[in-house]
Amino acid sequence: MNVVLKNLTKIFPGRNRGDREVIAVKDFDLEIPDGKLVALLGPSGCGKSTILNLICGLETPSKGQIFFGERDITNVPPEQRGVGMVFQNYALYPHMTVRQNILFPLQNFKGRNRLPKEEMEKRALEAARLVKLDNLMSRKPGQMSGGQQQRAAIARALVKLPDLLLLDEPLSNLDARLRLETREEIRRIQKETNITTVFVTHDQEEALSISDMIVVMKAGVLMQLGKPQDVYDDPVNLFVAEFLGTPAINVFAGEVRDGKIMVGDDVIGDAPGIPSQPVDVGIRPEGFIPGGSSMHMRFKALEVMGRDMSIVSESGFSKAPTVRAIVSSSADAAPRDGVITFDIKPEKLYIFGKETGERIYTGRAARQASAVTDKLADSDGLAVPDDLAAPDGIAASADSADKVGGGAGEGGAQ
Ligand code: ATP
């Protein structure tokens, strides 16, 4: 079942008299495709949980509509929405066994929805098998690991055969190893059941690794959506570029001057057709080629991490105290007189408007931008909000792309 959010807005009144109201979600348009796993991603307080609560009916929208398939469920009570929900803190009953916890929602079915006892037992066992807990049915939550408890919570949500599964930070209470295992389990379960699933996390690595699609939010507003790799490769603004990626993208105060991208006196790329102006320059850590000659920085340290190494350096133009380049550990990273020099891979180099933070696309990238939005609109029936289809500063058609960056060579910033 696909889920459509139309112009969804949630405004909370101030908690105390005199407090300002909080716009938790603002004019949110999104189509969640049938059978996909979609992650809502963004910093704390950006409205992720509010969106889940609106979808399952725990909150009512201030404005806008929610559709499950063709059905407008905006005013349907939560228990009639057919949604399974899993929270961060498992919320299992401590005095009940796994079996009793999983059975619990079925025992609450009333009237003609009530199932025969054998059917309930059968479903509970199937759900437990799915999460690989069928051999622990008589354990109580206190006798299980965090990962097992979370799997029991997922089984309890699945036993109702929901059309939609909502997971709110389901891995936050687990230690690092269990997080990894459990997120792979969630992916497996989602693939096996093919239930449309919305997953909330503030952990981008989690989101990037298991989702079919990510939705990056900031202050209640949708910033960008797409396949994880596409969003990483093609951020629409500085916020998304900085939010995705570990280590984070390196950001420098730079400028476009006479069609060249400059950081200080270093010419690090081409931006043909872009008017001269101050810009923020982003370079992904994997975008540095040591031994090149375009960009100069003060060498600080080398951190070898097996196959790769991190070259740590400093630049007076960097927004962060240090700059990180990730290169192969066999690369020549020897500084000369304390200075290390790099060339920059054009596809890992981005420029953003100084005031707006919006991506400034050049040449080939402008063409790619329109191709990406077309692809998103075509694939999986995803809706592309107007502001993504033609973000400010983007030449959204090949035609206009040619106007801004006509004839850009491979050296243009992406
Ligand atoms: P986190 O990752 O920290 O859980 P989140 O992205 O899930 O954050 P929400 O919990 O959706 O964010 O909150 C969005 C905004 O709405 C926040 O500013 C929060 O303080 C506010 N908010 C949430 N619930 C209420 C409420 N019941 N009353 C007033 N404000 C609220």
Short mmCIF file of C-alpha atoms and ligand atoms in Angstrom, two decimals:
data_model
loop_
_atom_site.label_atom_id
_atom_site.label_comp_id
_atom_site.label_asym_id
_atom_site.label_seq_id
_atom_site.Cartn_x
_atom_site.Cartn_y
_atom_site.Cartn_z
CA MET A 1 0.00 0.00 0.00
CA ASN A 2 1.39 3.39 -0.87
CA VAL A 3 1.04 6.32 1.51
CA VAL A 4 0.59 9.90 0.39
CA LEU A 5 1.06 12.96 2.57
CA LYS A 6 -0.46 16.06 1.03
CA ASN A 7 0.46 19.48 2.28
CA LEU A 8 0.71 18.04 5.79
CA THR A 9 1.25 20.58 8.55
CA LYS A 10 1.33 20.17 12.32
CA ILE A 11 1.43 23.16 14.62
CA PHE A 12 1.67 22.56 18.36
CA PRO A 13 0.51 25.33 20.69
CA GLY A 14 3.18 26.64 23.08
CA ARG A 15 3.49 24.39 26.11
CA ASN A 16 3.02 27.26 28.56
CA ARG A 17 1.05 30.47 28.25
CA GLY A 18 3.05 33.03 26.33
CA ASP A 19 5.17 30.36 24.60
CA ARG A 20 5.30 30.53 20.85
CA GLU A 21 3.59 27.81 18.84
CA VAL A 22 5.85 25.17 17.28
CA ILE A 23 5.55 24.35 13.59
CA ALA A 24 6.69 20.74 13.82
CA VAL A 25 5.84 19.79 10.21
CA LYS A 26 5.29 22.26 7.42
CA ASP A 27 3.58 21.79 4.03
CA PHE A 28 4.91 18.27 3.70
CA ASP A 29 4.27 16.51 0.37
CA LEU A 30 5.49 12.95 0.09
CA GLU A 31 4.56 9.71 -1.59
CA ILE A 32 5.84 6.58 0.10
CA PRO A 33 5.83 3.84 -2.53
CA ASP A 34 4.18 0.47 -1.92
CA GLY A 35 6.45 -2.19 -0.42
CA LYS A 36 9.43 0.11 0.12
CA LEU A 37 11.44 0.95 3.19
CA VAL A 38 11.71 4.69 3.57
CA ALA A 39 13.81 6.45 6.21
CA LEU A 40 12.95 9.87 7.59
CA LEU A 41 16.23 11.48 8.49
CA GLY A 42 17.15 14.74 10.12
CA PRO A 43 18.50 16.36 13.28
CA SER A 44 16.71 16.16 16.61
CA GLY A 45 13.47 18.14 16.65
CA CYS A 46 13.05 18.30 12.86
CA GLY A 47 9.62 16.63 13.03
CA LYS A 48 10.35 12.98 12.21
CA SER A 49 8.34 11.46 15.08
CA THR A 50 5.52 13.93 14.51
CA ILE A 51 5.19 12.65 10.94
CA LEU A 52 4.97 9.05 12.18
CA ASN A 53 2.42 10.06 14.80
CA LEU A 54 0.34 11.83 12.14
CA ILE A 55 0.48 8.76 9.88
CA CYS A 56 -0.66 6.38 12.62
CA GLY A 57 -3.24 8.80 14.00
CA LEU A 58 -1.71 9.57 17.39
CA GLU A 59 -1.68 13.22 16.28
CA THR A 60 -4.17 15.07 14.08
CA PRO A 61 -2.85 17.39 11.39
CA SER A 62 -3.41 21.13 11.60
CA LYS A 63 -3.69 21.12 7.81
CA GLY A 64 -3.36 18.68 4.93
CA GLN A 65 -4.38 15.11 4.22
CA ILE A 66 -3.07 11.56 4.53
CA PHE A 67 -4.00 8.83 2.05
CA PHE A 68 -3.47 5.09 2.37
CA GLY A 69 -3.73 4.03 -1.25
CA GLU A 70 -6.84 5.80 -2.55
CA ARG A 71 -8.38 6.08 0.92
CA ASP A 72 -8.30 9.41 2.76
CA ILE A 73 -7.61 8.36 6.36
CA THR A 74 -6.96 11.85 7.76
CA ASN A 75 -9.89 11.55 10.17
CA VAL A 76 -9.92 7.77 10.68
CA PRO A 77 -9.21 6.69 14.30
CA PRO A 78 -5.77 5.09 14.86
CA GLU A 79 -7.12 1.60 15.62
CA GLN A 80 -8.86 1.48 12.24
CA ARG A 81 -5.79 2.43 10.22
CA GLY A 82 -4.15 -1.01 10.11
CA VAL A 83 -0.74 0.35 11.14
CA GLY A 84 1.90 -1.51 13.17
CA MET A 85 4.14 0.71 15.28
CA VAL A 86 7.45 -0.05 16.97
CA PHE A 87 9.08 2.39 19.37
CA GLN A 88 12.61 2.95 20.62
CA ASN A 89 11.87 1.53 24.08
CA TYR A 90 10.27 -1.79 22.93
CA ALA A 91 7.22 -1.17 25.19
CA LEU A 92 6.81 -4.89 25.95
CA TYR A 93 4.84 -5.99 29.01
CA PRO A 94 7.54 -7.15 31.47
CA HIS A 95 5.33 -9.71 33.26
CA MET A 96 4.31 -11.42 30.02
CA THR A 97 6.25 -13.98 28.00
CA VAL A 98 7.23 -13.36 24.38
CA ARG A 99 4.25 -15.48 23.30
CA GLN A 100 1.83 -13.49 25.48
CA ASN A 101 3.27 -10.17 24.32
CA ILE A 102 2.89 -11.13 20.66
CA LEU A 103 -0.62 -12.49 21.20
CA PHE A 104 -1.75 -9.39 23.07
CA PRO A 105 -2.88 -7.23 20.11
CA LEU A 106 -4.90 -10.13 18.65
CA GLN A 107 -6.66 -10.68 21.97
CA ASN A 108 -7.83 -7.08 21.74
CA PHE A 109 -9.70 -7.69 18.48
CA LYS A 110 -13.37 -7.32 19.34
CA GLY A 111 -16.70 -8.50 17.87
CA ARG A 112 -16.58 -10.02 14.42
CA ASN A 113 -12.86 -9.26 14.12
CA ARG A 114 -12.14 -11.66 16.98
CA LEU A 115 -10.06 -14.64 15.84
CA PRO A 116 -10.39 -18.25 17.00
CA LYS A 117 -7.78 -19.19 19.60
CA GLU A 118 -5.91 -21.58 17.26
CA GLU A 119 -5.68 -18.89 14.57
CA MET A 120 -4.23 -16.45 17.13
CA GLU A 121 -1.63 -19.00 18.23
CA LYS A 122 -0.76 -19.79 14.61
CA ARG A 123 -0.27 -16.13 13.73
CA ALA A 124 1.79 -15.46 16.86
CA LEU A 125 4.08 -18.37 15.99
CA GLU A 126 4.45 -17.18 12.39
CA ALA A 127 5.35 -13.67 13.57
CA ALA A 128 7.85 -15.09 16.07
CA ARG A 129 9.41 -17.27 13.34
CA LEU A 130 9.78 -14.25 11.11
CA VAL A 131 11.85 -12.46 13.74
CA LYS A 132 13.59 -15.71 14.76
CA LEU A 133 12.20 -15.82 18.28
CA ASP A 134 10.09 -18.96 17.96
CA ASN A 135 12.49 -20.84 20.26
CA LEU A 136 12.21 -18.18 22.99
CA MET A 137 8.42 -18.00 23.26
CA SER A 138 8.32 -18.62 27.01
CA ARG A 139 11.00 -16.04 27.92
CA LYS A 140 10.05 -12.79 29.61
CA PRO A 141 11.55 -9.47 28.34
CA GLY A 142 13.94 -9.26 31.32
CA GLN A 143 15.50 -12.55 30.23
CA MET A 144 16.35 -11.35 26.71
CA SER A 145 18.90 -9.05 25.07
CA GLY A 146 17.88 -5.62 23.81
CA GLY A 147 17.97 -6.87 20.21
CA GLN A 148 15.72 -9.81 21.05
CA GLN A 149 13.29 -7.53 22.87
CA GLN A 150 13.14 -5.23 19.88
CA ARG A 151 12.48 -8.21 17.60
CA ALA A 152 9.64 -9.25 19.92
CA ALA A 153 8.22 -5.73 19.61
CA ILE A 154 8.42 -6.02 15.81
CA ALA A 155 6.65 -9.41 15.92
CA ARG A 156 3.93 -7.86 18.06
CA ALA A 157 3.45 -5.13 15.46
CA LEU A 158 3.45 -7.64 12.57
CA VAL A 159 1.00 -10.12 14.10
CA LYS A 160 -1.93 -7.85 13.18
CA LEU A 161 -0.85 -8.15 9.52
CA PRO A 162 -0.62 -4.37 9.16
CA ASP A 163 -0.59 -2.64 5.77
CA LEU A 164 2.03 -0.26 7.04
CA LEU A 165 4.84 -0.60 9.57
CA LEU A 166 6.19 2.46 11.38
CA LEU A 167 9.47 2.21 13.27
CA ASP A 168 10.47 5.11 15.52
CA GLU A 169 14.21 4.99 16.31
CA PRO A 170 13.97 1.22 16.85
CA LEU A 171 17.71 0.75 17.25
CA SER A 172 18.61 3.62 19.57
CA ASN A 173 18.68 1.53 22.74
CA LEU A 174 20.97 -1.14 21.33
CA ASP A 175 24.74 -1.32 21.54
CA ALA A 176 26.79 -0.91 18.37
CA ARG A 177 27.01 -4.60 17.42
CA LEU A 178 23.33 -5.30 18.10
CA ARG A 179 22.36 -2.20 16.15
CA LEU A 180 24.13 -3.55 13.12
CA GLU A 181 22.57 -7.00 13.47
CA THR A 182 19.09 -5.70 14.20
CA ARG A 183 19.08 -3.26 11.31
CA GLU A 184 19.93 -6.11 8.95
CA GLU A 185 17.11 -8.12 10.55
CA ILE A 186 14.69 -5.27 9.97
CA ARG A 187 15.72 -5.12 6.34
CA ARG A 188 15.27 -8.89 5.94
CA ILE A 189 11.86 -8.87 7.64
CA GLN A 190 10.72 -5.92 5.52
CA LYS A 191 11.84 -7.67 2.32
CA GLU A 192 10.17 -10.94 3.32
CA THR A 193 6.86 -9.33 4.26
CA ASN A 194 7.01 -6.58 1.62
CA ILE A 195 5.19 -4.25 4.02
CA THR A 196 5.52 -0.57 3.26
CA THR A 197 7.73 0.64 6.11
CA VAL A 198 8.64 4.07 7.40
CA PHE A 199 11.66 4.20 9.62
CA VAL A 200 12.71 7.18 11.70
CA THR A 201 16.30 7.70 12.68
CA HIS A 202 18.76 10.49 13.28
CA ASP A 203 21.58 8.08 12.34
CA GLN A 204 22.40 8.66 8.70
CA GLU A 205 24.54 5.56 8.33
CA GLU A 206 21.58 3.46 9.44
CA ALA A 207 19.30 5.22 6.99
CA LEU A 208 21.72 4.99 4.09
CA SER A 209 22.44 1.32 4.63
CA ILE A 210 18.95 -0.19 4.72
CA SER A 211 16.55 2.18 2.97
CA ASP A 212 15.15 2.14 -0.53
CA MET A 213 14.64 5.86 -0.21
CA ILE A 214 15.61 8.55 2.28
CA VAL A 215 13.79 11.73 3.12
CA VAL A 216 16.02 14.43 4.62
CA MET A 217 14.18 16.95 6.77
CA LYS A 218 15.08 20.20 8.47
CA ALA A 219 12.82 22.13 10.84
CA GLY A 220 9.66 20.36 9.66
CA VAL A 221 10.42 20.92 5.99
CA LEU A 222 11.35 18.32 3.37
CA MET A 223 14.79 19.16 2.04
CA GLN A 224 15.45 16.27 -0.36
CA LEU A 225 14.27 12.77 -1.11
CA GLY A 226 15.68 9.99 -3.24
CA LYS A 227 17.73 6.85 -3.28
CA PRO A 228 20.42 7.10 -0.59
CA GLN A 229 23.36 7.15 -3.01
CA ASP A 230 21.69 9.71 -5.28
CA VAL A 231 21.08 12.10 -2.38
CA TYR A 232 24.67 11.65 -1.17
CA ASP A 233 26.06 12.23 -4.67
CA ASP A 234 23.74 15.06 -5.54
CA PRO A 235 22.77 17.16 -2.51
CA VAL A 236 20.45 20.06 -3.34
CA ASN A 237 21.83 22.31 -0.64
CA LEU A 238 24.59 22.71 1.92
CA PHE A 239 22.41 21.36 4.74
CA VAL A 240 21.91 18.00 2.97
CA ALA A 241 25.56 17.89 1.88
CA GLU A 242 26.72 18.42 5.46
CA PHE A 243 24.16 16.10 6.98
CA LEU A 244 25.08 13.06 4.86
CA GLY A 245 28.51 11.49 5.00
CA THR A 246 30.99 10.32 7.61
CA PRO A 247 33.46 11.93 7.87
CA ALA A 248 31.46 14.99 6.92
CA ILE A 249 31.99 16.98 3.75
CA ASN A 250 34.75 19.63 4.08
CA VAL A 251 33.37 23.14 3.61
CA PHE A 252 35.48 26.16 2.65
CA ALA A 253 34.76 29.84 2.18
CA GLY A 254 35.61 30.29 -1.49
CA GLU A 255 34.52 32.10 -4.59
CA VAL A 256 33.76 31.74 -8.25
CA ARG A 257 36.02 34.08 -10.16
CA ASP A 258 36.04 34.27 -13.97
CA GLY A 259 34.48 30.80 -14.27
CA LYS A 260 36.97 29.21 -11.87
CA ILE A 261 36.30 27.82 -8.39
CA MET A 262 38.82 29.33 -5.98
CA VAL A 263 39.72 28.69 -2.38
CA GLY A 264 42.08 31.52 -1.47
CA ASP A 265 44.50 31.71 -4.40
CA ASP A 266 44.08 28.05 -5.30
CA VAL A 267 42.08 27.24 -8.43
CA ILE A 268 40.42 23.92 -7.65
CA GLY A 269 37.79 23.50 -10.38
CA ASP A 270 35.81 25.05 -13.19
CA ALA A 271 32.42 26.72 -13.04
CA PRO A 272 31.92 27.97 -16.58
CA GLY A 273 29.10 30.43 -17.04
CA ILE A 274 28.59 31.00 -13.31
CA PRO A 275 28.81 34.69 -12.37
CA SER A 276 31.71 35.64 -10.12
CA GLN A 277 30.56 35.57 -6.49
CA PRO A 278 31.53 34.33 -3.03
CA VAL A 279 30.40 30.71 -2.49
CA ASP A 280 30.71 27.89 -0.01
CA VAL A 281 32.81 25.13 -1.51
CA GLY A 282 32.17 21.53 -0.44
CA ILE A 283 34.65 18.72 -1.01
CA ARG A 284 33.82 15.17 0.06
CA PRO A 285 36.68 13.50 1.98
CA GLU A 286 37.09 11.01 -0.87
CA GLY A 287 37.41 13.85 -3.37
CA PHE A 288 41.08 14.69 -2.69
CA ILE A 289 43.87 13.37 -4.90
CA PRO A 290 47.18 13.63 -3.01
CA GLY A 291 50.22 14.61 -5.02
CA GLY A 292 48.17 17.01 -7.17
CA SER A 293 48.97 20.67 -7.31
CA SER A 294 45.71 22.68 -7.14
CA MET A 295 44.93 22.92 -3.45
CA HIS A 296 47.45 23.66 -0.68
CA MET A 297 46.91 22.93 3.01
CA ARG A 298 48.99 22.72 6.17
CA PHE A 299 49.66 19.08 6.99
CA LYS A 300 48.69 17.97 10.51
CA ALA A 301 48.56 14.19 10.78
CA LEU A 302 48.10 10.89 9.03
CA GLU A 303 45.66 8.33 10.44
CA VAL A 304 46.00 4.92 8.82
CA MET A 305 42.82 2.83 8.99
CA GLY A 306 43.81 -0.40 7.23
CA ARG A 307 42.90 -0.09 3.54
CA ASP A 308 42.37 3.68 3.71
CA MET A 309 44.05 6.54 5.46
CA SER A 310 42.86 9.90 6.60
CA ILE A 311 45.05 12.91 5.86
CA VAL A 312 44.29 15.58 8.42
CA SER A 313 45.22 19.12 7.44
CA GLU A 314 44.34 22.75 8.10
CA SER A 315 43.23 25.59 5.90
CA GLY A 316 42.48 29.18 6.85
CA PHE A 317 39.38 28.93 4.61
CA SER A 318 37.93 25.77 6.13
CA LYS A 319 34.78 26.15 8.24
CA ALA A 320 35.91 23.33 10.54
CA PRO A 321 39.20 23.37 12.45
CA THR A 322 40.56 20.49 10.36
CA VAL A 323 40.12 19.14 6.85
CA ARG A 324 39.86 15.41 6.29
CA ALA A 325 40.88 13.64 3.10
CA ILE A 326 40.28 9.88 2.83
CA VAL A 327 42.70 8.23 0.39
CA SER A 328 44.10 4.79 -0.23
CA SER A 329 46.77 3.94 2.33
CA SER A 330 49.19 3.28 -0.53
CA ALA A 331 48.84 6.89 -1.79
CA ASP A 332 51.80 9.26 -1.63
CA ALA A 333 50.80 11.61 1.18
CA ALA A 334 54.19 13.07 2.03
CA PRO A 335 54.04 16.77 2.94
CA ARG A 336 56.75 19.14 1.72
CA ASP A 337 57.80 21.85 4.15
CA GLY A 338 54.66 21.09 6.16
CA VAL A 339 52.40 21.66 3.17
CA ILE A 340 50.32 18.99 1.44
CA THR A 341 48.87 19.49 -2.02
CA PHE A 342 45.88 17.92 -3.73
CA ASP A 343 43.94 17.90 -6.94
CA ILE A 344 40.17 17.72 -6.49
CA LYS A 345 37.88 15.19 -8.19
CA PRO A 346 35.24 17.29 -9.99
CA GLU A 347 32.41 14.89 -9.13
CA LYS A 348 33.16 15.33 -5.41
CA LEU A 349 33.32 19.13 -5.58
CA TYR A 350 30.18 21.22 -5.00
CA ILE A 351 29.46 24.92 -4.74
CA PHE A 352 26.64 26.53 -2.77
CA GLY A 353 25.19 30.04 -2.71
CA LYS A 354 26.77 31.97 0.14
CA GLU A 355 23.50 33.41 1.42
CA THR A 356 21.01 30.74 0.35
CA GLY A 357 23.02 27.56 0.90
CA GLU A 358 21.43 26.28 -2.33
CA ARG A 359 23.54 24.24 -4.68
CA ILE A 360 24.86 26.11 -7.70
CA TYR A 361 24.93 23.63 -10.54
CA THR A 362 27.35 23.93 -13.36
CA GLY A 363 27.49 22.36 -16.80
CA ARG A 364 27.22 18.60 -16.70
CA ALA A 365 25.84 18.66 -13.16
CA ALA A 366 22.94 20.86 -14.20
CA ARG A 367 22.02 18.28 -16.81
CA GLN A 368 22.39 15.51 -14.23
CA ALA A 369 20.18 17.44 -11.82
CA SER A 370 17.32 17.44 -14.27
CA ALA A 371 17.95 13.78 -15.07
CA VAL A 372 17.84 12.86 -11.37
CA THR A 373 14.56 14.63 -10.76
CA ASP A 374 13.06 13.05 -13.92
CA LYS A 375 14.29 9.64 -12.76
CA LEU A 376 12.82 10.14 -9.30
CA ALA A 377 9.49 11.13 -10.74
CA ASP A 378 9.47 8.07 -12.99
CA SER A 379 10.79 5.46 -10.60
CA ASP A 380 8.57 3.73 -8.11
CA GLY A 381 5.85 6.32 -8.54
CA LEU A 382 7.65 8.78 -6.30
CA ALA A 383 6.25 12.24 -6.09
CA VAL A 384 8.82 14.95 -6.51
CA PRO A 385 7.88 18.10 -4.68
CA ASP A 386 7.97 21.26 -6.71
CA ASP A 387 10.90 22.64 -4.77
CA LEU A 388 13.01 19.57 -5.62
CA ALA A 389 11.95 19.47 -9.24
CA ALA A 390 13.29 22.95 -9.75
CA PRO A 391 15.28 24.08 -6.73
CA ASP A 392 16.44 27.66 -6.66
CA GLY A 393 19.55 28.13 -8.61
CA ILE A 394 19.14 24.88 -10.54
CA ALA A 395 18.89 24.97 -14.24
CA ALA A 396 16.15 22.34 -14.36
CA SER A 397 16.20 21.68 -18.06
CA ALA A 398 19.03 20.72 -20.33
CA ASP A 399 18.17 23.82 -22.28
CA SER A 400 18.69 26.22 -19.42
CA ALA A 401 21.62 24.08 -18.26
CA ASP A 402 23.31 24.90 -21.49
CA LYS A 403 22.63 28.56 -20.84
CA VAL A 404 24.29 28.58 -17.42
CA GLY A 405 27.06 26.16 -18.04
CA GLY A 406 27.17 25.60 -21.75
CA GLY A 407 30.12 23.52 -22.84
CA ALA A 408 31.27 22.66 -19.30
CA GLY A 409 34.07 20.21 -19.42
CA GLU A 410 34.67 17.36 -17.03
CA GLY A 411 36.38 19.83 -14.71
CA GLY A 412 33.17 21.61 -13.68
CA ALA A 413 31.98 21.41 -10.09
CA GLN A 414 29.14 18.96 -9.62
P1 ATP B 1 14.03 13.54 17.89
O1 ATP B 1 14.98 12.99 16.86
O2 ATP B 1 14.73 14.32 18.96
O3 ATP B 1 13.05 12.52 18.41
P2 ATP B 1 12.09 14.54 15.98
O4 ATP B 1 12.70 14.91 14.68
O5 ATP B 1 11.37 13.25 16.06
O6 ATP B 1 13.16 14.68 17.14
P3 ATP B 1 9.60 15.70 16.90
O7 ATP B 1 9.54 14.87 18.15
O8 ATP B 1 8.69 15.32 15.79
O9 ATP B 1 11.10 15.74 16.34
O10 ATP B 1 9.36 17.21 17.30
C1 ATP B 1 9.29 18.26 16.35
C2 ATP B 1 9.12 19.57 17.07
O11 ATP B 1 7.82 19.62 17.67
C3 ATP B 1 10.11 19.81 18.19
O12 ATP B 1 10.43 21.17 18.22
C4 ATP B 1 9.32 19.42 19.45
O13 ATP B 1 9.79 20.12 20.59
C5 ATP B 1 7.93 19.85 19.06
N1 ATP B 1 6.88 19.03 19.72
C6 ATP B 1 6.71 17.69 19.60
N2 ATP B 1 5.64 17.27 20.31
C7 ATP B 1 5.11 18.39 20.90
C8 ATP B 1 3.98 18.63 21.73
N3 ATP B 1 3.17 17.65 22.11
N4 ATP B 1 3.77 19.91 22.12
C9 ATP B 1 4.57 20.92 21.73
N5 ATP B 1 5.64 20.76 20.93
C10 ATP B 1 5.91 19.50 20.50
#
